[in-house]
Each structure stands twice: as structure tokens, then as C-alpha cells.
PDB file of C-alpha atoms and ligand atoms in Angstrom:
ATOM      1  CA  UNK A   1      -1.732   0.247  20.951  1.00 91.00           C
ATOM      2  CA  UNK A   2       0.644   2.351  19.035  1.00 89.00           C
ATOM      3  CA  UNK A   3       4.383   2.457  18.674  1.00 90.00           C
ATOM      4  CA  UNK A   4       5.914   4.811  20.392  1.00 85.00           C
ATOM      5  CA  UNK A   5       8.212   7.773  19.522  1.00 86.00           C
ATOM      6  CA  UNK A   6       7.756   7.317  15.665  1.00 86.00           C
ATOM      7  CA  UNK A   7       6.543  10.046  13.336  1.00 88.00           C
ATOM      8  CA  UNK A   8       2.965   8.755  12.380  1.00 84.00           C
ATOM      9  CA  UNK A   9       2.272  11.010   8.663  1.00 87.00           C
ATOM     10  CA  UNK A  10      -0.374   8.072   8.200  1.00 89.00           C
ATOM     11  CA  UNK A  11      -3.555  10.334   6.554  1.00 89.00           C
ATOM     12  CA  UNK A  12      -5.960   7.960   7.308  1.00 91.00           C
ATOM     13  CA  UNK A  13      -8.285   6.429  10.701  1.00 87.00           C
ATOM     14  CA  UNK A  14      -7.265   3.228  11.694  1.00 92.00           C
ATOM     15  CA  UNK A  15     -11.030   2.675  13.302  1.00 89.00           C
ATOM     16  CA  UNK A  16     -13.971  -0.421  12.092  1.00 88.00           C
ATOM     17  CA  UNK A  17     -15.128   1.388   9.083  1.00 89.00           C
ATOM     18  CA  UNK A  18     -11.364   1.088   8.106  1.00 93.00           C
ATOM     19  CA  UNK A  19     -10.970  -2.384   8.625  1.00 95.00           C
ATOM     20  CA  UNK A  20     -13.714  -3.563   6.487  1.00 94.00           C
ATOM     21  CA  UNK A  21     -12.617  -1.013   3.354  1.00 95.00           C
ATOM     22  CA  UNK A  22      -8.344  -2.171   4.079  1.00 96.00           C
ATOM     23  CA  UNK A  23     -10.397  -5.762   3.346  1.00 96.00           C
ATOM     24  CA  UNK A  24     -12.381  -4.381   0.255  1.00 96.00           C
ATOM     25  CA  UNK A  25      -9.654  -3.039  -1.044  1.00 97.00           C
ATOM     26  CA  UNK A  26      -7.232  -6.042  -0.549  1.00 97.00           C
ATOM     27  CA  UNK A  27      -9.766  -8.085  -2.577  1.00 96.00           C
ATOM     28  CA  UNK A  28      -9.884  -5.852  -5.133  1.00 97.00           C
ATOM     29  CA  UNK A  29      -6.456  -5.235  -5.799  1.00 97.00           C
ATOM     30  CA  UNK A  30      -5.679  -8.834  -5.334  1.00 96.00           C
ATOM     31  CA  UNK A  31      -7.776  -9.775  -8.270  1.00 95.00           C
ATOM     32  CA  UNK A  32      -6.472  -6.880 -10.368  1.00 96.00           C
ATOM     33  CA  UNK A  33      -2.547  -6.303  -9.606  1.00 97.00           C
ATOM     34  CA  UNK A  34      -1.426  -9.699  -8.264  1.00 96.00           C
ATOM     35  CA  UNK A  35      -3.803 -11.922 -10.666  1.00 96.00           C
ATOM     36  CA  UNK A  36      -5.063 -13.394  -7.295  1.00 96.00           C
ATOM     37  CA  UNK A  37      -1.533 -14.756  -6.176  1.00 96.00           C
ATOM     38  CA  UNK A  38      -0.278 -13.717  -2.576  1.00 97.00           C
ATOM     39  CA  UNK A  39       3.463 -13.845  -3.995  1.00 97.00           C
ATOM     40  CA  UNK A  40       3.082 -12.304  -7.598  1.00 97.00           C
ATOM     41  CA  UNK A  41       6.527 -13.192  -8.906  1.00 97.00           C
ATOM     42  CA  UNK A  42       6.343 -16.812  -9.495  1.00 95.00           C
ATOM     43  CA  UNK A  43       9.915 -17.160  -9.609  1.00 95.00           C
ATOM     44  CA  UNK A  44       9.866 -17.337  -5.859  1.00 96.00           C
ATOM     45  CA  UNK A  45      10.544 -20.974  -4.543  1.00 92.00           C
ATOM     46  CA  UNK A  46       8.174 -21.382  -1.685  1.00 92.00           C
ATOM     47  CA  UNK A  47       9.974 -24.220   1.157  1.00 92.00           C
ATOM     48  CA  UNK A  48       8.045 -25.343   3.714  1.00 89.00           C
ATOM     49  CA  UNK A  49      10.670 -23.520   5.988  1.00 91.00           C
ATOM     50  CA  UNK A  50       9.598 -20.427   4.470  1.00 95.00           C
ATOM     51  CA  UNK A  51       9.592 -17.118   6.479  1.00 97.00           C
ATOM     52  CA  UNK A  52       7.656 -13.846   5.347  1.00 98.00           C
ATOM     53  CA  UNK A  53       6.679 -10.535   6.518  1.00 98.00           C
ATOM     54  CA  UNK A  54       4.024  -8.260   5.909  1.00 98.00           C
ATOM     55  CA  UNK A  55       5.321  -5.128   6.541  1.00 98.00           C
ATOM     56  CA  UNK A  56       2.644  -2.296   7.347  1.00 98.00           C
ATOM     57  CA  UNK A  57      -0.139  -4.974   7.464  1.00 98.00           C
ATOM     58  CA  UNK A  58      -2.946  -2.947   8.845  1.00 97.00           C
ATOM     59  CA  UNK A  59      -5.583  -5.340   9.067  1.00 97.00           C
ATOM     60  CA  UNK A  60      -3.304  -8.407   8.611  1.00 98.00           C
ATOM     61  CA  UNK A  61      -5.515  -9.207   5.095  1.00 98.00           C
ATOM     62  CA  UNK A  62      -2.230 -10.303   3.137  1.00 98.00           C
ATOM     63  CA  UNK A  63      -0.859 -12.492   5.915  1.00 98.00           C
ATOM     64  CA  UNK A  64      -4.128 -14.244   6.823  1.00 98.00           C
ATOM     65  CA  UNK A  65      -4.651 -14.704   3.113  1.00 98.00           C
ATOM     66  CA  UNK A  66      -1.071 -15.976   2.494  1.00 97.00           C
ATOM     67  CA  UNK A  67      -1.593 -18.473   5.453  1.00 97.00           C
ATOM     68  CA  UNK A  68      -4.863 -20.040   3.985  1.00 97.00           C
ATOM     69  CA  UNK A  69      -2.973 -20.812   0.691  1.00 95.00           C
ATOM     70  CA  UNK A  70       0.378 -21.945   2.376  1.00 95.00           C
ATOM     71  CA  UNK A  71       1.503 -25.128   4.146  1.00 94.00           C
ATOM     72  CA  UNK A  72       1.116 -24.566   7.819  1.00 95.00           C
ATOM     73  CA  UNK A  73       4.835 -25.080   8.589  1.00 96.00           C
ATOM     74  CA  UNK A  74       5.612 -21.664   7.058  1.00 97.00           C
ATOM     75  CA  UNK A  75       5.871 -18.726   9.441  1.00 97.00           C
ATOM     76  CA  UNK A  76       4.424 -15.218   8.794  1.00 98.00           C
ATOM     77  CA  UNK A  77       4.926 -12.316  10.534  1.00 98.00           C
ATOM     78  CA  UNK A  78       2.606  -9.099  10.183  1.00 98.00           C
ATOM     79  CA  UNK A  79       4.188  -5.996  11.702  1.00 98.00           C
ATOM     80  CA  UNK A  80       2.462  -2.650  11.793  1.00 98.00           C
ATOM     81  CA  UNK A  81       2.620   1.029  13.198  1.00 97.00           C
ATOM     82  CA  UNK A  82      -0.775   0.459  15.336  1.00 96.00           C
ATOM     83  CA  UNK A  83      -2.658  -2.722  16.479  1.00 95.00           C
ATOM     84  CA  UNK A  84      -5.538  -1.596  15.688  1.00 94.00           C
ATOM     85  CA  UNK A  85      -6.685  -3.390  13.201  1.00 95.00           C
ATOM     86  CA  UNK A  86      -5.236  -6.991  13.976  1.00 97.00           C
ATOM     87  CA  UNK A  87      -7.382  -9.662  14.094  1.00 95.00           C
ATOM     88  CA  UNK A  88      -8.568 -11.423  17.435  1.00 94.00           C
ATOM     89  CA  UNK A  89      -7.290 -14.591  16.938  1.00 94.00           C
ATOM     90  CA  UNK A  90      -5.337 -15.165  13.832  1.00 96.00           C
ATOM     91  CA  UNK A  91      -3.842 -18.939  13.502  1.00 97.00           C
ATOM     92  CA  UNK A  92      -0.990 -20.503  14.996  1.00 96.00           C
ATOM     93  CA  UNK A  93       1.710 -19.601  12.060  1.00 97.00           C
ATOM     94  CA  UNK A  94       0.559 -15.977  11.957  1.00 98.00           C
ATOM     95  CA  UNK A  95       2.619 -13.613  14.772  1.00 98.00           C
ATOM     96  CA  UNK A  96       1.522  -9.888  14.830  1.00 98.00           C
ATOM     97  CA  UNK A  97       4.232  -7.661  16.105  1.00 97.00           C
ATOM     98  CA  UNK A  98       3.785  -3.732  16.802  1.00 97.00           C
ATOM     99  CA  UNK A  99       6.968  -2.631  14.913  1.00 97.00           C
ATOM    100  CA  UNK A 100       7.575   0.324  12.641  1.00 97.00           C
ATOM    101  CA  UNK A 101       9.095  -0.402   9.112  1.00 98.00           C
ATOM    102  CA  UNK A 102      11.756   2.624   9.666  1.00 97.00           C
ATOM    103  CA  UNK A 103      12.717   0.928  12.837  1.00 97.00           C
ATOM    104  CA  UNK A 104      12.148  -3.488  12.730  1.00 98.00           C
ATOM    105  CA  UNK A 105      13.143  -5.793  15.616  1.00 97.00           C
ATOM    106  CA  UNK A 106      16.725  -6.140  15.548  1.00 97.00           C
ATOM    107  CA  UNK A 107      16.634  -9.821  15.965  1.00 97.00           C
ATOM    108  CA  UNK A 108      15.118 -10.168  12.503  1.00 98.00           C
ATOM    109  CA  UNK A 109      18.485  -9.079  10.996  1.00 98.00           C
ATOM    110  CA  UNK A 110      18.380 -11.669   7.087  1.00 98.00           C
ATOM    111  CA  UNK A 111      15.467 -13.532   9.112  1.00 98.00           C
ATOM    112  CA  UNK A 112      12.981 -13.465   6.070  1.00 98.00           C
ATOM    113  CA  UNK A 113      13.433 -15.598   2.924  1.00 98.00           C
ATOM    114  CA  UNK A 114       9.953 -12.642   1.567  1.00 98.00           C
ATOM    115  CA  UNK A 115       8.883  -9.754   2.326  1.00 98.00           C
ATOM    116  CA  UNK A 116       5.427  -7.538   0.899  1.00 98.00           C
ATOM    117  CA  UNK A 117       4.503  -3.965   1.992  1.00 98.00           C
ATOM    118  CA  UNK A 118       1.531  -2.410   0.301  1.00 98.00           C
ATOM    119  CA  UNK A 119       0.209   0.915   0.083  1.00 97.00           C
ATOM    120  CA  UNK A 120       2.368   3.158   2.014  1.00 97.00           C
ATOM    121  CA  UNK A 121       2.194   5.970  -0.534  1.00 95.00           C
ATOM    122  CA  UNK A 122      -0.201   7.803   2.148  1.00 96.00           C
ATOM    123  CA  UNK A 123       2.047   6.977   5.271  1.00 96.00           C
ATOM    124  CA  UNK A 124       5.928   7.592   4.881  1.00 97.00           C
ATOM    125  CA  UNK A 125       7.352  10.339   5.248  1.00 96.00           C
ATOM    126  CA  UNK A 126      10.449  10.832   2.146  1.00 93.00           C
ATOM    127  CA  UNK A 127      12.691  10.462   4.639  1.00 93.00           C
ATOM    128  CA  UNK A 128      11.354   7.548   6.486  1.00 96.00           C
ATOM    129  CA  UNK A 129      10.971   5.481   3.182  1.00 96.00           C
ATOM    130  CA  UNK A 130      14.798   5.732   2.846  1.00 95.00           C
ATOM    131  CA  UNK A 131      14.491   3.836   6.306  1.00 96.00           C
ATOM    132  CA  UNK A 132      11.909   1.823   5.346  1.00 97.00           C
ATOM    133  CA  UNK A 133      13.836   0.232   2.513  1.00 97.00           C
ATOM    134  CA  UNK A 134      16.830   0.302   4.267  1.00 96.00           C
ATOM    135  CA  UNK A 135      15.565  -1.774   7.333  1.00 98.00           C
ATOM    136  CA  UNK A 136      13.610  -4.482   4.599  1.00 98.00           C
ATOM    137  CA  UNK A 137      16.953  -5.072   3.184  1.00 98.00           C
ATOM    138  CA  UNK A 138      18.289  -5.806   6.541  1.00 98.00           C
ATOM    139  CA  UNK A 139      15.789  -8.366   7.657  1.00 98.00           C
ATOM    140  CA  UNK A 140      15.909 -10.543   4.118  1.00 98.00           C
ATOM    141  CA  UNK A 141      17.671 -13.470   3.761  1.00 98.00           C
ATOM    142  CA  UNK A 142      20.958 -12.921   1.045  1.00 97.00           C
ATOM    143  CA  UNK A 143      18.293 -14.312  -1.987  1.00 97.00           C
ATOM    144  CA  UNK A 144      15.396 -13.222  -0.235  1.00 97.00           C
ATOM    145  CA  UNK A 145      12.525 -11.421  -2.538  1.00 98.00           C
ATOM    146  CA  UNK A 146      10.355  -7.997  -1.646  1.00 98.00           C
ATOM    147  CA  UNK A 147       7.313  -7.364  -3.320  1.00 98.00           C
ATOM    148  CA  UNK A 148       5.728  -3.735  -3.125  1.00 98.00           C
ATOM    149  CA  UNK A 149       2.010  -2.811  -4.314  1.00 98.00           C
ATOM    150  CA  UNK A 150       1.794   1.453  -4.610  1.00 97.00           C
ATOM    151  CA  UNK A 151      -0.627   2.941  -6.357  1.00 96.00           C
ATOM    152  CA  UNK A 152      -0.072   5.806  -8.690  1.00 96.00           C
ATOM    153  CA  UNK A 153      -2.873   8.522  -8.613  1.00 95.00           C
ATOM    154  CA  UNK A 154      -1.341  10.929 -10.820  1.00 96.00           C
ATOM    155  CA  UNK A 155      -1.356   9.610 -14.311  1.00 96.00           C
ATOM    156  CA  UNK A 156      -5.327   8.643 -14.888  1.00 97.00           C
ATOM    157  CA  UNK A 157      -6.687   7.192 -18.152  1.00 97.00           C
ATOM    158  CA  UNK A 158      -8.619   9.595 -19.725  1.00 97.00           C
ATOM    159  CA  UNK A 159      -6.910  12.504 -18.057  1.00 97.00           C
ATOM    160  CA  UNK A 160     -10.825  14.046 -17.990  1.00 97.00           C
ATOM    161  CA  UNK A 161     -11.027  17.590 -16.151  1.00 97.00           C
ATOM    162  CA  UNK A 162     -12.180  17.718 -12.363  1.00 98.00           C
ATOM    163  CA  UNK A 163     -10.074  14.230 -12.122  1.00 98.00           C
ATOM    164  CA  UNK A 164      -7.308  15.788 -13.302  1.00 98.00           C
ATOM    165  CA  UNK A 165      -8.026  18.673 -10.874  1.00 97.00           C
ATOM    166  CA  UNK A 166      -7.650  16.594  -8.228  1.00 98.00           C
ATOM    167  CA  UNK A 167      -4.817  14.577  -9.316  1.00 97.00           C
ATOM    168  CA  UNK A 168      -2.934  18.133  -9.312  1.00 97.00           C
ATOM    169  CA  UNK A 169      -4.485  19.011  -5.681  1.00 97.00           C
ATOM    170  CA  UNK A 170      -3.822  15.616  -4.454  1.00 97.00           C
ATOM    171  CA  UNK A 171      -0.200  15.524  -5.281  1.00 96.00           C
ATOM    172  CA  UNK A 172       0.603  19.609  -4.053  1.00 97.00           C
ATOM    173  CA  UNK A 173      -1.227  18.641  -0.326  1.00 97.00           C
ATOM    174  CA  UNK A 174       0.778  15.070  -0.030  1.00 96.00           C
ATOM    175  CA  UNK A 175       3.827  16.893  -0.981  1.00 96.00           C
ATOM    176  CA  UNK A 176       3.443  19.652   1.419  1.00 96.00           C
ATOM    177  CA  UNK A 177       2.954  17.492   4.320  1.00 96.00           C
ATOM    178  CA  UNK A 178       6.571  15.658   3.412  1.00 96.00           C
ATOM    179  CA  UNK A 179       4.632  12.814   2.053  1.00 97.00           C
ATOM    180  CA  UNK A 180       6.476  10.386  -1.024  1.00 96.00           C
ATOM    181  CA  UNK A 181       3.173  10.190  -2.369  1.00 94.00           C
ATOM    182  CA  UNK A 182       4.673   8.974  -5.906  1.00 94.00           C
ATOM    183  CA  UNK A 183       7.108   6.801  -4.737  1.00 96.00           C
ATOM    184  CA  UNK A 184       5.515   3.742  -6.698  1.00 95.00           C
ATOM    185  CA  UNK A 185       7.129   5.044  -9.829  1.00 94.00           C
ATOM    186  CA  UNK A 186      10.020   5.484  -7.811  1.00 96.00           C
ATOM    187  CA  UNK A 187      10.448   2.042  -6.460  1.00 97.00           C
ATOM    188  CA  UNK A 188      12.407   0.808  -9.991  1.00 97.00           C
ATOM    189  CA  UNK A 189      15.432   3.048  -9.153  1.00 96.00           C
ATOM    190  CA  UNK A 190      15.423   3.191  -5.292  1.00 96.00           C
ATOM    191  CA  UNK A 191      15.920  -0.652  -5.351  1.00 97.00           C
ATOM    192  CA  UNK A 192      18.536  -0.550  -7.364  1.00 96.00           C
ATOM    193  CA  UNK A 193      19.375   2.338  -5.546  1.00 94.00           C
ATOM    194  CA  UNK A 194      19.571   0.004  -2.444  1.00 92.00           C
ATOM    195  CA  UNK A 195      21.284  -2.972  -3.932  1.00 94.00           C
ATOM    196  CA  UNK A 196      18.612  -5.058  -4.799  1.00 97.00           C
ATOM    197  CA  UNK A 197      18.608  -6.886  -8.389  1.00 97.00           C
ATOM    198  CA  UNK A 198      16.310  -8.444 -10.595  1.00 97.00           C
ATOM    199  CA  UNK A 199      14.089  -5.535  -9.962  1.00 98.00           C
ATOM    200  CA  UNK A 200      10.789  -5.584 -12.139  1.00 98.00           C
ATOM    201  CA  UNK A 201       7.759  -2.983 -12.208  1.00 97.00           C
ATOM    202  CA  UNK A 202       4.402  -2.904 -13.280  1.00 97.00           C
ATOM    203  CA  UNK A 203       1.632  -0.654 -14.117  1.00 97.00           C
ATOM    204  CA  UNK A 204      -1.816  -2.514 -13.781  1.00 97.00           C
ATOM    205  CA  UNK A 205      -4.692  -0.850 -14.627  1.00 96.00           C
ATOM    206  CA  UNK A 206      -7.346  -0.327 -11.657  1.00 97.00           C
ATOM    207  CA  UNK A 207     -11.180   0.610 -13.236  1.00 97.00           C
ATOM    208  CA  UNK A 208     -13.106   2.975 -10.934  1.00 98.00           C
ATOM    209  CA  UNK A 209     -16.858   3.753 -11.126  1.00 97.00           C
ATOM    210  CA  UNK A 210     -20.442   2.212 -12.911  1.00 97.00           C
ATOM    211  CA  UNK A 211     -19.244   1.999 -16.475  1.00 97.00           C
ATOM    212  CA  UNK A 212     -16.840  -1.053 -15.403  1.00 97.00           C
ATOM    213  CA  UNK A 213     -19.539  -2.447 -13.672  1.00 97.00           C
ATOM    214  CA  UNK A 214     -19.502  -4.620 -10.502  1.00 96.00           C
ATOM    215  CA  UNK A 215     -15.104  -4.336 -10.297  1.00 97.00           C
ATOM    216  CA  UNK A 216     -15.550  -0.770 -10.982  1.00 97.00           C
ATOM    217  CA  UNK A 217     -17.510   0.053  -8.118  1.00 97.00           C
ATOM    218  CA  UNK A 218     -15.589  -2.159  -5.702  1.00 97.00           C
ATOM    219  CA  UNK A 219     -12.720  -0.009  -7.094  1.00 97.00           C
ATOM    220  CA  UNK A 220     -14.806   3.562  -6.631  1.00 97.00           C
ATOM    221  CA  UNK A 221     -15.781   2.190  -2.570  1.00 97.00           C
ATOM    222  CA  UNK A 222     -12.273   0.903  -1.920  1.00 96.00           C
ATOM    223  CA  UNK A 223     -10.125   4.038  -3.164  1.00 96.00           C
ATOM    224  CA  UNK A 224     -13.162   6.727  -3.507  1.00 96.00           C
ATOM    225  CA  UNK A 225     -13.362   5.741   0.418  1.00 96.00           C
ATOM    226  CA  UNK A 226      -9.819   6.674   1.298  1.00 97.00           C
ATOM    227  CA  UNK A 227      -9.664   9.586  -0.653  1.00 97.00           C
ATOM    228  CA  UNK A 228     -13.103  10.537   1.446  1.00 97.00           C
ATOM    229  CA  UNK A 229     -11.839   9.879   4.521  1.00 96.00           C
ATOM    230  CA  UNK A 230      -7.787  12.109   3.851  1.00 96.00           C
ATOM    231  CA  UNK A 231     -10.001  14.637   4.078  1.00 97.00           C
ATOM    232  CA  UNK A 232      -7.957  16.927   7.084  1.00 96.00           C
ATOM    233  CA  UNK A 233      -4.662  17.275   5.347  1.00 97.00           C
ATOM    234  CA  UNK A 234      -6.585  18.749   2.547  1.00 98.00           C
ATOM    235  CA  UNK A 235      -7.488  21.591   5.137  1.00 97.00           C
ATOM    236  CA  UNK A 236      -4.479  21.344   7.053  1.00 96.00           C
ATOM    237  CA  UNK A 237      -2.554  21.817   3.989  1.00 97.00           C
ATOM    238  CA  UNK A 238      -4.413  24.254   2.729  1.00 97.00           C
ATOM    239  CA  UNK A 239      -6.192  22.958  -0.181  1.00 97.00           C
ATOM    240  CA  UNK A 240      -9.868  23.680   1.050  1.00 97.00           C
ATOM    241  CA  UNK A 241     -11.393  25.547   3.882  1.00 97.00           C
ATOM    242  CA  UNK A 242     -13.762  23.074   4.785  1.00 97.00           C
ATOM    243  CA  UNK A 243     -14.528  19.001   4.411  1.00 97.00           C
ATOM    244  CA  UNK A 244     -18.032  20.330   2.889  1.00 98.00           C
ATOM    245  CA  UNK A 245     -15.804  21.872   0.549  1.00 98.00           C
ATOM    246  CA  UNK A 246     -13.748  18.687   0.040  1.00 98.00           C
ATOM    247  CA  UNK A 247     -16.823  16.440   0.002  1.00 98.00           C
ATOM    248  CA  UNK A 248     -18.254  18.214  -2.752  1.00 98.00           C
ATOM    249  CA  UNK A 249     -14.745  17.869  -4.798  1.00 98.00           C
ATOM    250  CA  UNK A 250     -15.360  14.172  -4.010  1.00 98.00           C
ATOM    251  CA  UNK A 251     -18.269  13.946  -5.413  1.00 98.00           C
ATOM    252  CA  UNK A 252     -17.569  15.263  -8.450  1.00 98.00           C
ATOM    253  CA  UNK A 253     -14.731  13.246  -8.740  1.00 98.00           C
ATOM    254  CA  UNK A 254     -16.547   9.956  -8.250  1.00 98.00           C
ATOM    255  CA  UNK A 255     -19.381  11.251 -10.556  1.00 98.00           C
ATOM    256  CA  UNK A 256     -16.834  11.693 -13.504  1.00 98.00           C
ATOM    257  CA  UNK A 257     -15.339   8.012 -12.336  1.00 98.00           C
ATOM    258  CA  UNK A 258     -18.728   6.536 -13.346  1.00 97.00           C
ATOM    259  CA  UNK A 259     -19.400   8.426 -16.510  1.00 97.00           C
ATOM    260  CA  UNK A 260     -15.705   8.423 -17.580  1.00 97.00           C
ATOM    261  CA  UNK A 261     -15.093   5.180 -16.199  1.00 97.00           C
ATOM    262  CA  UNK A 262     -11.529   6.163 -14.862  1.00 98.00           C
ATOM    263  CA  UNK A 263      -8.650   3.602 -14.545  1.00 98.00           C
ATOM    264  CA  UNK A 264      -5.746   4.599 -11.925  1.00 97.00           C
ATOM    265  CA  UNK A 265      -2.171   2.605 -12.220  1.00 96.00           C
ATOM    266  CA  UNK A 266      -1.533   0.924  -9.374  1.00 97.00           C
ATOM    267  CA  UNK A 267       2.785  -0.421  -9.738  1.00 97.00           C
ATOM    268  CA  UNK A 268       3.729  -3.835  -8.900  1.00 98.00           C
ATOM    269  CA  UNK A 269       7.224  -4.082  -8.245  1.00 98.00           C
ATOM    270  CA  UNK A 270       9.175  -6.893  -7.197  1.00 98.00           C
ATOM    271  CA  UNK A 271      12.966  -7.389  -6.349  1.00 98.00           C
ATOM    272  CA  UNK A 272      15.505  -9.969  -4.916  1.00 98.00           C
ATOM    273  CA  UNK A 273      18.414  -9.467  -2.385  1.00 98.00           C
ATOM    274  CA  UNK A 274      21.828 -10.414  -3.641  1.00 97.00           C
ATOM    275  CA  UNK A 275      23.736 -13.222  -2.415  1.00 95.00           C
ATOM    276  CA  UNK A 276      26.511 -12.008  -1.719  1.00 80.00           C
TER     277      UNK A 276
HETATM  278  C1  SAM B   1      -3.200   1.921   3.637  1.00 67.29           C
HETATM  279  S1  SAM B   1      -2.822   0.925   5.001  1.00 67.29           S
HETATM  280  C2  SAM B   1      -2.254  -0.547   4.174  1.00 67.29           C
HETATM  281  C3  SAM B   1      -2.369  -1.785   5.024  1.00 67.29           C
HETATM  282  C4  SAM B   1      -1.993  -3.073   4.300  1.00 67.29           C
HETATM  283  N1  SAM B   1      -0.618  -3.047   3.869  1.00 67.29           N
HETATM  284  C5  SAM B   1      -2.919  -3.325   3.130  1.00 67.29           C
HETATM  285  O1  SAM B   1      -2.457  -3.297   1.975  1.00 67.29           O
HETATM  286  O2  SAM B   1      -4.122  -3.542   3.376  1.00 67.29           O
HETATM  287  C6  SAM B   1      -1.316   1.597   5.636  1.00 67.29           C
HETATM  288  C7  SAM B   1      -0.854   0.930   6.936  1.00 67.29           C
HETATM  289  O3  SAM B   1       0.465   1.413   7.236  1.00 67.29           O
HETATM  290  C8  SAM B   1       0.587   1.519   8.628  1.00 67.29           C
HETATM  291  N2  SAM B   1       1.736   2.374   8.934  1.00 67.29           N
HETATM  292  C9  SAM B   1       1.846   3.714   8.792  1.00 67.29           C
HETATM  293  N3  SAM B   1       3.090   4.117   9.124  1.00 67.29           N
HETATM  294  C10 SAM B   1       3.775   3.005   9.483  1.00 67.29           C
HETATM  295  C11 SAM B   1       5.100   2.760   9.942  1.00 67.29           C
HETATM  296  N4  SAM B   1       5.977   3.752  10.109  1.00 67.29           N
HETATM  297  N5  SAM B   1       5.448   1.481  10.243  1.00 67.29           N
HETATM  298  C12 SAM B   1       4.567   0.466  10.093  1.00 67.29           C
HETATM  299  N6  SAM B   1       3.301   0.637   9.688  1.00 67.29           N
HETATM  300  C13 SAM B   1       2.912   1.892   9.371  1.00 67.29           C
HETATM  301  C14 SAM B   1      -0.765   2.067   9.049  1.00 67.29           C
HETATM  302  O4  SAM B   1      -0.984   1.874  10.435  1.00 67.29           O
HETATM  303  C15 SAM B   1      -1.702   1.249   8.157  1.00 67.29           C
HETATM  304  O5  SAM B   1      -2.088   0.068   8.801  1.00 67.29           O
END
């Protein structure tokens, strides 16, 4: 099921194979952007009233995760574009909700005392991140905390040739289709932007391919698969005639990963709602 009337820009399926990479990745970038913490900032006071959202949850990996760690009496909510991936039976504490972030229940109006959305760089639409941040500042508590995870494909470390090729392609097809594909370097200032305070950012380094061994491969299979799989706006856009064409792009991509043993940014950013 699928919200109606909403522009969906999302690149990606939202089918099995999905699922089980959304889970890869969350593992990966758990250990290597939130140093394994659900709630990074450890500023935030958890109270066993606690109420939290995971905004754009996909396969509902943060929220499950963040229930296993947290006293039962807190209450999660996991709202997404598409139930597609939500899990069967998720425990008592955990409500899924089909609910765009540009548009959230009205009733949740300063309902959440947290909030986390991850990875939306691939999804929103310039204009509908201006809603997006809009409607999260609505729904938190006056104190309330937001925590964002983007990741930042544009500014690799070493900056070696075909990766850098990409980076360029990358960037021209996401910004053709209307897409705020570097918004995570953007986050800083929209936040203020939007009132929030106490805004801090990031940059944690994310290894792809062999030379980083056993993380560097769960890296090159979590992100090397979505890139794979963005494939049509490539040729809708333009880029190349053909997903042969892109595949083979890919490959040389990944094969410079392993040998140059790549490292992406991905930005943490974290911020509170005023008071008053
Ligand atoms: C890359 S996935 C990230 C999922 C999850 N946040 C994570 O980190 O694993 C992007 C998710 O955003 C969802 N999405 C796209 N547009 C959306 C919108 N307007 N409102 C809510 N969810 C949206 C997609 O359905 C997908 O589940």
C-alpha cells in the first residue's frame, strides 16, 4: 500500500531484495556514523514516557532496533511513503503508519519528544524537503531533538578518476530529476534556517571495497547495491542509453572501490527544537 496523491521521486524498488540491503546497510552505517547508538547525541534524556518517530523508515530497521535497546513503556512510531517493507509483526510499542514526511498526521502536532529520518537524499524532491522539515518541526515537542543520517557522494577520498566520473554524473542526473541530492551538507543551515538550535554536523568516513576488508565490502554491497539498482533515472535523465551501459560504469566504479579503497562522507546532523 502506498500513499496516495504524493509525488513519489523515490529512485529506488521497494521489493525483498530491498529489504534485506535497507537492513545491510542500517548495520553498517550504524556501526560507522552513529558508533552503534540508536540516538547519537547523548545529550538526549531518554524518559520512560518517551515518544519517537522514524520518519521514512522503509523497512522499520531503526525503530525495531531502537525498541530492543529501550524500556518497553516508550512508544515509537515508524511512518513511511509505502508499506512495503514493514515488518509482519513488529512488537507492541512499535506502530507503523503510512504517512508522507511532506504531509504527517495532523494529530501528531509537538507529539514527539525525537525524531530520526535517514537517507532521503535519493527521495525528496527540493521542494518537498522544505515540507519535510517543516512538518518534523511541527510534530516535536518544544525541546524535542531530530537526528538526520545523509550521505554525501560527492566529495570521495582519494578523488581517483572513473569515481570521480561518476560522482560528476551522479550529481547532474539527481539534479535534473529535481532531486536535493546534497542536502546532507545542507542540513547545518536549513535547521537553523527552520528555527532549530544546537544544531551539530558530522562527516564520518564510510570505507567501500576489499582493501578495508570485511566493513569495506559490507559498505561496497550496501551502497554499490543502490547505486546498481538507480539505474533508470540514469537513462531517463539522460546519462546513458542503456543499463548495460550503466552496469558497466558500475563496475568500474566498484573495481576502483577495491583497489583504491574509497571512503564516502556520510553527515550526521543533529538538532533540538526551541522551547519557546
Ligand atoms: C533509502 S530508504 C531509507 C529507509 C530508512 N530510513 C533507512 O535508513 O533504512 C528511503 C525511504 O524513504 C521512503 N520515502 C520516499 N519518499 C517518502 C515520503 N515522501 N514520505 C515518507 N517516506 C518516503 C521510501 O519509501 C523508502 O522507504
Amino acid at each position: 500500500m502506498k500513499v496516495e496523491g504524493v509525488t513519489d521521486a523515490y529512485v529506488l524498488p521497494r521489493d525483498e531484495g530491498e529489504l534485506q540491503r535497507l537492513n545491510l546497510q542500517y548495520a553498517y552505517l550504524k556501526r560507522l556514523v552513529t558508533d552503534g547508538r540508536v540516538i547519537y547525541d547523548k545529550g538526549v534524556d531518554i524518559t520512560s514516557e518517551f515518544r519517537l518517530l522514524d520518519s521514512a523508515t522503509g523497512t522499520g530497521a531503526w525503530a525495531l532496533d531502537a525498541a530492543e535497546q529501550l524500556p518497553t513503556s516508550v512508544e515509537i512510531h515508524a511512518a513511511d511513503l509505502s508499506s512495503n517493507n514493514f515488518p509482519p509483526s513488529p512488537p507492541s510499542n512499535v506502530h507503523f503508519s503510512l504517512a508522507s514526511v511532506t504531509n504527517l498526521p495532523q494529530d501528531w502536532t509537538e507529539s514527539f519528544d525525537f525524531v530520526n529520518q535517514r537517507l532521503l537524499f535519493g527521495a525528496l524532491l527540493r521542494k518537498q524537503w522544505t515540507e519535510a522539515l517543516s512538518e518534523i518541526y511541527r510534530v516535536l515537542k518544544p525541546g524535542g531533538a531530530v537526528q538526520f543520517v545523509e550521505i554525501d557522494l560527492y566529495h570521495p577520498v582519494p578523488e581517483s578518476p572513473t569515481v570521480m566520473h561518476y560522482c560528476r554524473v551522479h550529481e547532474e542526473t539527481f539534479k535534473k530529476a529535481g532531486l536535493f541530492c546534497d542536502v546532507g551538507r545542507n542540513l547545518h543551515d536549513l535547521l537553523l534556517g527552520y528555527g532549530f538550535i544546537g544544531v551539530k554536523s558530522e562527516a564520518r568516513h564510510n570505507p567501500m571495497g576489499k582493501m578495508w576488508g570485511e566493513i569495506g565490502m559490507q559498505g561496497a554491497k550496501a551502497f554499490g547495491g543502490a547505486l546498481r539498482k538507480a539505474w533508470s533515472i540514469f537513462v531517463k535523465e539522460g546519462a546513458v542509453k542503456t543499463k548495460e551501459e550503466y552496469d558497466k560504469l558500475m563496475d568500474r566504479v566498484e573495481q576502483e572501490w577495491d583497489e583504491q579503497g574509497t571512503q564516502y562522507h556520510c553527515m550526521i546532523v543533529t538538532a533540538r527544537k526551541p522551547f519557546v
